[in-house]
mmCIF file of C-alpha atoms in Angstrom:
data_model
loop_
_atom_site.group_PDB
_atom_site.id
_atom_site.type_symbol
_atom_site.label_atom_id
_atom_site.label_comp_id
_atom_site.label_asym_id
_atom_site.label_seq_id
_atom_site.Cartn_x
_atom_site.Cartn_y
_atom_site.Cartn_z
ATOM 1 C CA MET A 1 116.020 185.731 72.997
ATOM 2 C CA LYS A 2 115.839 182.919 70.515
ATOM 3 C CA LYS A 3 119.262 181.754 71.639
ATOM 4 C CA VAL A 4 118.176 181.690 75.285
ATOM 5 C CA PHE A 5 115.035 179.769 74.394
ATOM 6 C CA ALA A 6 117.054 177.272 72.357
ATOM 7 C CA ILE A 7 119.497 176.748 75.231
ATOM 8 C CA VAL A 8 116.677 176.214 77.760
ATOM 9 C CA LEU A 9 114.949 173.803 75.397
ATOM 10 C CA SER A 10 118.138 171.817 74.825
ATOM 11 C CA ILE A 11 118.740 171.612 78.582
ATOM 12 C CA ILE A 12 115.185 170.336 79.135
ATOM 13 C CA MET A 13 115.536 167.742 76.410
ATOM 14 C CA THR A 14 118.918 166.596 77.712
ATOM 15 C CA MET A 15 117.521 166.191 81.218
ATOM 16 C CA SER A 16 114.469 164.308 79.985
ATOM 17 C CA VAL A 17 116.682 161.932 77.997
ATOM 18 C CA MET A 18 118.887 161.374 81.058
ATOM 19 C CA LEU A 19 115.918 160.778 83.333
ATOM 20 C CA GLY A 20 114.359 158.369 80.829
ATOM 21 C CA CYS A 21 117.570 156.385 80.575
ATOM 22 C CA SER A 22 117.919 156.189 84.334
ATOM 23 C CA ASN A 23 114.317 154.830 84.610
ATOM 24 C CA ASP A 24 115.055 152.212 81.950
ATOM 25 C CA LYS A 25 118.088 151.111 83.893
ATOM 26 C CA LYS A 26 116.041 150.788 87.071
ATOM 27 C CA GLU A 27 113.272 148.797 85.380
ATOM 28 C CA THR A 28 115.553 146.361 83.562
ATOM 29 C CA PRO A 29 116.948 143.803 86.056
ATOM 30 C CA PRO A 30 120.547 142.668 85.663
ATOM 31 C CA ALA A 31 121.254 139.578 83.531
ATOM 32 C CA SER A 32 122.147 137.428 86.565
ATOM 33 C CA GLN A 33 118.781 138.199 88.164
ATOM 34 C CA GLN A 34 117.007 137.357 84.914
ATOM 35 C CA THR A 35 118.868 134.020 84.778
ATOM 36 C CA LYS A 36 117.866 133.241 88.366
ATOM 37 C CA THR A 37 114.257 134.067 87.589
ATOM 38 C CA VAL A 38 114.288 131.783 84.537
ATOM 39 C CA GLN A 39 115.956 129.016 86.571
ATOM 40 C CA SER A 40 113.399 129.411 89.370
ATOM 41 C CA ALA A 41 110.563 129.166 86.863
ATOM 42 C CA GLU A 42 112.127 126.054 85.333
ATOM 43 C CA THR A 43 112.636 124.527 88.803
ATOM 44 C CA VAL A 44 108.996 125.126 89.724
ATOM 45 C CA SER A 45 107.918 123.679 86.389
ATOM 46 C CA ASN A 46 110.140 120.606 86.901
ATOM 47 C CA GLN A 47 108.822 120.115 90.443
ATOM 48 C CA GLN A 48 105.241 120.346 89.213
ATOM 49 C CA SER A 49 106.009 117.876 86.435
ATOM 50 C CA ALA A 50 107.630 115.450 88.903
ATOM 51 C CA ALA A 51 104.660 115.808 91.262
ATOM 52 C CA ASN A 52 102.254 115.142 88.394
ATOM 53 C CA GLN A 53 104.227 112.038 87.370
ATOM 54 C CA LYS A 54 104.218 110.813 90.973
ATOM 55 C CA ASN A 55 100.467 111.354 91.205
ATOM 56 C CA GLU A 56 99.981 109.481 87.924
ATOM 57 C CA LYS A 57 102.072 106.568 89.252
ATOM 58 C CA ILE A 58 100.033 106.495 92.459
ATOM 59 C CA LYS A 59 96.796 106.506 90.436
ATOM 60 C CA VAL A 60 98.074 103.660 88.245
ATOM 61 C CA LYS A 61 99.178 101.699 91.315
ATOM 62 C CA ASP A 62 95.805 102.257 92.994
ATOM 63 C CA LYS A 63 94.018 101.085 89.834
ATOM 64 C CA GLN A 64 96.223 97.973 89.665
ATOM 65 C CA GLU A 65 95.627 97.173 93.339
ATOM 66 C CA LYS A 66 91.881 97.670 92.931
ATOM 67 C CA LYS A 67 91.917 95.445 89.858
ATOM 68 C CA GLN A 68 93.857 92.723 91.703
ATOM 69 C CA TYR A 69 91.507 92.997 94.693
ATOM 70 C CA GLY A 70 88.526 92.758 92.365
ATOM 71 C CA GLN A 71 90.001 89.697 90.666
ATOM 72 C CA GLN A 72 90.594 88.049 94.046
ATOM 73 C CA GLN A 73 87.057 88.855 95.160
ATOM 74 C CA GLY A 74 85.698 87.484 91.912
ATOM 75 C CA ALA A 75 87.727 84.312 92.303
ATOM 76 C CA ASN A 76 86.479 83.907 95.866
ATOM 77 C CA GLN A 77 82.885 84.382 94.770
ATOM 78 C CA SER A 78 83.163 82.017 91.819
ATOM 79 C CA GLN A 79 84.532 79.171 93.949
ATOM 80 C CA PRO A 80 81.933 77.443 96.120
ATOM 81 C CA ALA A 81 82.692 77.516 99.830
ATOM 82 C CA PRO A 82 84.037 74.138 100.946
ATOM 83 C CA ASP A 83 82.548 72.261 103.888
ATOM 84 C CA SER A 84 84.050 73.238 107.191
ATOM 85 C CA THR A 85 87.310 71.358 107.498
ATOM 86 C CA ALA A 86 87.588 68.294 109.674
ATOM 87 C CA LYS A 87 88.975 68.875 113.149
ATOM 88 C CA VAL A 88 91.500 66.050 112.707
ATOM 89 C CA ALA A 89 93.135 64.520 109.636
ATOM 90 C CA VAL A 90 91.729 61.225 108.384
ATOM 91 C CA GLU A 91 92.728 58.909 105.559
ATOM 92 C CA LYS A 92 90.233 57.145 103.301
ATOM 93 C CA GLY A 93 90.119 53.382 103.854
ATOM 94 C CA LYS A 94 91.845 53.529 107.247
ATOM 95 C CA ALA A 95 90.275 52.095 110.428
ATOM 96 C CA TYR A 96 89.284 54.420 113.276
ATOM 97 C CA THR A 97 87.414 53.837 116.538
ATOM 98 C CA ASP A 98 87.820 57.059 118.583
ATOM 99 C CA LYS A 99 85.222 59.835 118.640
ATOM 100 C CA ASP A 100 87.217 62.573 116.880
ATOM 101 C CA HIS A 101 88.546 60.473 114.000
ATOM 102 C CA VAL A 102 85.309 58.588 113.353
ATOM 103 C CA ALA A 103 83.337 61.856 113.306
ATOM 104 C CA ALA A 104 85.888 63.464 110.976
ATOM 105 C CA TYR A 105 85.808 60.411 108.681
ATOM 106 C CA ILE A 106 82.003 60.564 108.434
ATOM 107 C CA HIS A 107 82.161 64.331 107.866
ATOM 108 C CA VAL A 108 84.738 64.098 105.063
ATOM 109 C CA TYR A 109 83.778 60.841 103.315
ATOM 110 C CA LYS A 110 80.033 60.664 104.187
ATOM 111 C CA THR A 111 80.378 57.068 105.371
ATOM 112 C CA LEU A 112 81.820 55.036 108.243
ATOM 113 C CA PRO A 113 85.432 53.820 108.290
ATOM 114 C CA PRO A 114 85.831 50.302 106.823
ATOM 115 C CA ASN A 115 86.262 48.622 110.230
ATOM 116 C CA TYR A 116 82.535 49.065 110.962
ATOM 117 C CA ILE A 117 79.981 46.343 110.283
ATOM 118 C CA THR A 118 76.228 46.322 110.941
ATOM 119 C CA LYS A 119 74.522 44.157 113.554
ATOM 120 C CA GLY A 120 73.117 42.004 110.757
ATOM 121 C CA GLN A 121 76.605 41.385 109.344
ATOM 122 C CA ALA A 122 77.908 40.566 112.832
ATOM 123 C CA ASN A 123 75.033 38.147 113.463
ATOM 124 C CA LYS A 124 75.863 36.286 110.257
ATOM 125 C CA LEU A 125 79.366 35.791 111.666
ATOM 126 C CA GLY A 126 77.922 34.281 114.885
ATOM 127 C CA TRP A 127 78.006 37.347 117.133
ATOM 128 C CA LYS A 128 74.849 36.464 119.107
ATOM 129 C CA THR A 129 75.852 32.868 119.751
ATOM 130 C CA LYS A 130 79.559 33.371 120.454
ATOM 131 C CA GLY A 131 79.222 36.382 122.737
ATOM 132 C CA THR A 132 81.372 39.408 122.007
ATOM 133 C CA LEU A 133 82.142 40.899 118.615
ATOM 134 C CA ASP A 134 85.910 40.544 118.911
ATOM 135 C CA LYS A 135 85.520 36.745 118.989
ATOM 136 C CA VAL A 136 83.788 36.603 115.603
ATOM 137 C CA ALA A 137 85.166 39.750 113.929
ATOM 138 C CA PRO A 138 88.471 40.894 115.475
ATOM 139 C CA GLY A 139 89.238 44.562 114.774
ATOM 140 C CA LYS A 140 85.636 45.345 113.847
ATOM 141 C CA SER A 141 83.099 47.626 115.529
ATOM 142 C CA ILE A 142 79.313 47.806 115.295
ATOM 143 C CA GLY A 143 78.017 50.683 113.182
ATOM 144 C CA GLY A 144 75.740 51.652 110.316
ATOM 145 C CA ASP A 145 72.385 50.569 111.736
ATOM 146 C CA ARG A 146 69.390 52.919 111.856
ATOM 147 C CA PHE A 147 68.883 55.064 114.944
ATOM 148 C CA GLY A 148 65.171 55.751 115.501
ATOM 149 C CA ASN A 149 65.430 59.068 117.424
ATOM 150 C CA TYR A 150 62.009 58.236 118.877
ATOM 151 C CA GLU A 151 62.443 60.597 121.844
ATOM 152 C CA LYS A 152 63.352 63.413 119.418
ATOM 153 C CA ILE A 153 66.472 64.240 121.412
ATOM 154 C CA LEU A 154 68.288 64.887 118.133
ATOM 155 C CA PRO A 155 67.043 67.518 115.635
ATOM 156 C CA ASP A 156 64.178 66.129 113.604
ATOM 157 C CA LYS A 157 62.713 67.172 110.269
ATOM 158 C CA PRO A 158 60.913 65.488 107.353
ATOM 159 C CA GLY A 159 63.231 63.288 105.320
ATOM 160 C CA ARG A 160 66.034 63.224 107.897
ATOM 161 C CA THR A 161 67.229 59.775 108.980
ATOM 162 C CA TRP A 162 69.879 58.784 111.503
ATOM 163 C CA LYS A 163 72.438 56.008 111.837
ATOM 164 C CA GLU A 164 74.610 55.083 114.791
ATOM 165 C CA CYS A 165 77.990 53.513 115.530
ATOM 166 C CA ASP A 166 79.983 52.370 118.566
ATOM 167 C CA ILE A 167 82.956 54.430 119.723
ATOM 168 C CA ASP A 168 86.169 53.194 121.389
ATOM 169 C CA TYR A 169 85.257 49.520 121.028
ATOM 170 C CA VAL A 170 88.225 47.161 120.957
ATOM 171 C CA ARG A 171 87.118 43.935 122.636
ATOM 172 C CA GLY A 172 84.627 42.531 125.118
ATOM 173 C CA ASN A 173 81.173 43.989 125.696
ATOM 174 C CA ARG A 174 80.071 47.159 123.959
ATOM 175 C CA ASN A 175 80.287 50.380 125.969
ATOM 176 C CA ALA A 176 77.844 53.330 126.210
ATOM 177 C CA LYS A 177 79.661 55.593 123.715
ATOM 178 C CA ARG A 178 77.886 56.252 120.422
ATOM 179 C CA ILE A 179 77.997 58.566 117.417
ATOM 180 C CA CYS A 180 74.741 59.304 115.610
ATOM 181 C CA PHE A 181 74.926 60.849 112.133
ATOM 182 C CA SER A 182 72.196 62.034 109.796
ATOM 183 C CA ASN A 183 71.772 61.727 106.040
ATOM 184 C CA ASP A 184 72.134 65.520 105.742
ATOM 185 C CA GLY A 185 75.473 65.889 107.525
ATOM 186 C CA LEU A 186 74.725 66.285 111.245
ATOM 187 C CA ILE A 187 77.024 64.350 113.580
ATOM 188 C CA TYR A 188 76.390 63.982 117.331
ATOM 189 C CA TYR A 189 78.231 62.133 120.092
ATOM 190 C CA SER A 190 76.754 60.535 123.200
ATOM 191 C CA GLY A 191 78.884 59.154 126.001
ATOM 192 C CA SER A 192 75.807 58.098 127.981
ATOM 193 C CA HIS A 193 74.020 55.651 125.669
ATOM 194 C CA TYR A 194 71.729 58.275 124.082
ATOM 195 C CA ARG A 195 70.770 60.152 127.283
ATOM 196 C CA ASP A 196 72.489 63.337 126.102
ATOM 197 C CA PHE A 197 74.359 64.420 123.007
ATOM 198 C CA GLU A 198 77.156 66.745 121.946
ATOM 199 C CA ARG A 199 77.200 68.090 118.405
ATOM 200 C CA LEU A 200 80.495 67.475 116.587
ATOM 201 C CA TYR A 201 79.594 68.592 113.032
#
């Protein structure tokens, strides 16, 4: 009886050992599968690292662009806005008689071109006695005298004064074209001897 019990016990133990070993084999993956798993984990880790680096680069680039934009905005704010540019190019000290260039000259240099003289200056040269301006002052035009603006056709406010000048005068009698300009930068043109005006600046 003891022998039978010993045999049965040894059979049970042998079978349990065999079953345990077979379970271990099933649970332990082969080496190649383990390698693949490790490689997959490393690949995922590398991809995450690359993505993080890319995100960091994008953040740095965004910061740099924002900084540059801020610097540009600051520069724009620190510089005073220039006057609106003249519609045509003019050169200081050069003579002009047409509407566009005379207006641009006044706008840029705050004075008339040098070919303009006042009525008083022309009279001293004999303008009233000799007739037309070109006879006493060739190449000159009348300009720089006060314009009263008595009819208030032009904008009026306390402290604002106006001056006038002839436009397109070359020789002979003066025509009806005038520019009127104020001491605070307004410039108007009239082609009808002050009946109506067009703002130029």
